[in-house]
Coordinates of C-alpha atoms in Angstrom, one line a residue:
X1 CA 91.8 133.1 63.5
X2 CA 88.4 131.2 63.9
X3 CA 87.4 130.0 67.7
X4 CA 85.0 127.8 65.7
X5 CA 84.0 124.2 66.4
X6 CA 85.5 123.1 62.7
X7 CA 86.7 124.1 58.9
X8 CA 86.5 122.5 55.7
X9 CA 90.3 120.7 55.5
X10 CA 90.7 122.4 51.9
X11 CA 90.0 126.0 53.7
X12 CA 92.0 125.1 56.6
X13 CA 95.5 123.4 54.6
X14 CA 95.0 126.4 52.0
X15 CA 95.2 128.8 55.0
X16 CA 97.7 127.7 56.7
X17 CA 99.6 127.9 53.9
X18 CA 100.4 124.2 53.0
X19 CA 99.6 124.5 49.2
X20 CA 99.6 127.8 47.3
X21 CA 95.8 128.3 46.1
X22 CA 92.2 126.9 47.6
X23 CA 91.6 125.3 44.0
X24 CA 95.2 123.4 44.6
X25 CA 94.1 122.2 47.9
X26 CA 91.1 121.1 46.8
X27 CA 92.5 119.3 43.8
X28 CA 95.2 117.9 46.4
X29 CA 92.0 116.4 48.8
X30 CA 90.0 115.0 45.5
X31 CA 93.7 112.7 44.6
X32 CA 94.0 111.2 47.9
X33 CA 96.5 113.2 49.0
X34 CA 94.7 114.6 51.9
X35 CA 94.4 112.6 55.2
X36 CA 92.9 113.9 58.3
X37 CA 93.3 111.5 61.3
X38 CA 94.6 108.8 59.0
X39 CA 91.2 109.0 57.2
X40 CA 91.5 109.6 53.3
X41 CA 90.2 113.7 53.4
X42 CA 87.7 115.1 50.8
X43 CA 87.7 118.9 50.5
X44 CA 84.9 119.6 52.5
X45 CA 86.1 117.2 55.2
X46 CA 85.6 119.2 58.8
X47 CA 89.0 119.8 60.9
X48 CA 89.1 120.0 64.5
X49 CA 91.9 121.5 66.8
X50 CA 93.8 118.7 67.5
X51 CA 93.3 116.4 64.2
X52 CA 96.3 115.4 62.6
X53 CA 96.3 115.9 58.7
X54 CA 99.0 114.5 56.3
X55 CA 99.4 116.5 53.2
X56 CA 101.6 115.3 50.0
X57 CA 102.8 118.3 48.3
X58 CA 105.6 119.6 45.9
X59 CA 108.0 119.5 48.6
X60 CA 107.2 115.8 49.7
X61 CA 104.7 114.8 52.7
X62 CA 103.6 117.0 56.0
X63 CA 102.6 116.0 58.7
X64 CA 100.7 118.8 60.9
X65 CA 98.6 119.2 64.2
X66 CA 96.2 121.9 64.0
X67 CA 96.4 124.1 66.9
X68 CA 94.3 127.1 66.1
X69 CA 91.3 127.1 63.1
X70 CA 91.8 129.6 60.2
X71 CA 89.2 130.8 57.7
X72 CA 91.3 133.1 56.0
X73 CA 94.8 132.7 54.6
X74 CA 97.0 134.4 57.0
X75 CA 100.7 135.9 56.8
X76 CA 103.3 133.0 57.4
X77 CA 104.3 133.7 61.1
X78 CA 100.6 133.8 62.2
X79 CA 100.2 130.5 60.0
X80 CA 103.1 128.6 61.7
X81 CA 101.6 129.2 64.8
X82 CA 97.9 127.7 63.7
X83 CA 99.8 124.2 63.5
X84 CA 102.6 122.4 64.8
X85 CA 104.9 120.8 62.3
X86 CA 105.9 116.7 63.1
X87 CA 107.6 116.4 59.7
X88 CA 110.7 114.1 59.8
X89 CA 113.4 116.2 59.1
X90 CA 114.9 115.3 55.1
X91 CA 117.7 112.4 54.9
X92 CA 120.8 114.1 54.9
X93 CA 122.0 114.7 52.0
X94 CA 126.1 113.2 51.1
X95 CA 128.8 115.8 50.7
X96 CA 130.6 114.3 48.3
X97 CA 129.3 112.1 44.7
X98 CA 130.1 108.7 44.2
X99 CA 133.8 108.6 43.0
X100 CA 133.6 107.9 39.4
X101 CA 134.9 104.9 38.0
X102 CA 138.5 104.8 36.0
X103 CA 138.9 102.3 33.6
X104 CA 142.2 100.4 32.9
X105 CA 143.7 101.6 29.7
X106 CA 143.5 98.8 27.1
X107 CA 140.0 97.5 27.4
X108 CA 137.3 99.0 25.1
X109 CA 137.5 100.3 21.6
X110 CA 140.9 100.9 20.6
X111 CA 142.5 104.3 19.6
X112 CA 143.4 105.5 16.4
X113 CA 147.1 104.7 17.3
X114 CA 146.3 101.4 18.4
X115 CA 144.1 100.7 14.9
X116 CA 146.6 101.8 12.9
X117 CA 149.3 99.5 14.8
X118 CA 146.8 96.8 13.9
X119 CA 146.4 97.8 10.4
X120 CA 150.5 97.6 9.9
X121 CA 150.5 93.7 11.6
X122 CA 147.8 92.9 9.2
X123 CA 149.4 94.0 6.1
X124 CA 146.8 96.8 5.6
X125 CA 148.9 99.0 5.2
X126 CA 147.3 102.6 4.2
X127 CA 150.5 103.8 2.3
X128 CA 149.9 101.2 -0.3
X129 CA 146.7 102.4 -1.4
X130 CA 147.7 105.7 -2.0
X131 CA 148.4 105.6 -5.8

């Protein structure tokens, strides 16, 4: 851990372990998806203790306060403790699926049964063809 005045945000979400590779934080900061203290976040954008910083990852937005500065990626007990996590918790999820629909029996194409029924009322029948 750093007791230094700032860090460069892609250093900082990198080490904390936010996204997986310095280049992928980086990358991460250059598309927007970076915001420190609501302001969009290029990589070498300083962070402060305190500053809030919004990431958009893989596993859908963060929202971190940075507690303790890091210049090196750490083990993920000592990273969890360089920031505090005020993510909404995930909608929960529904037990059950939608029921699926049950048609009535009738509608739709008819079955083979049904078609040959039809044949028979329409004087098609297949046993005259058969020579």
């Amino acid at each position: 851990m750093n007791d230094g005045a700032k860090v460069r945000v892609d250093v900082w979400t990198w080490s904390a372990r936010l996204y997986k590779t310095r280049s992928a934080a980086a990358s991460a900061c250059r598309a927007g998806h970076v915001r420190v203290a609501g302001e969009r976040a290029k990589p070498s954008t300083p962070v402060r203790v305190g500053d809030e910083i919004r990431a958009r990852t893989d596993a859908g937005e963060r929202i971190v306060v940075v507690r303790a500065l890091l210049l090196k990626r750490v083990g993920a007990p000592l990273a969890a403790e360089a920031y505090e996590d005020r993510t909404p918790p995930p909608p929960p999820r529904l037990a059950a699926a939608a029921p699926v629909a049950l048609r009535e029996r009738g509608p739709g194409r008819p079955t083979k049964r049904e078609r040959r029924a039809l044949d028979a009322l329409r004087g098609r029948d297949l046993a005259q063809n058969d020579d």
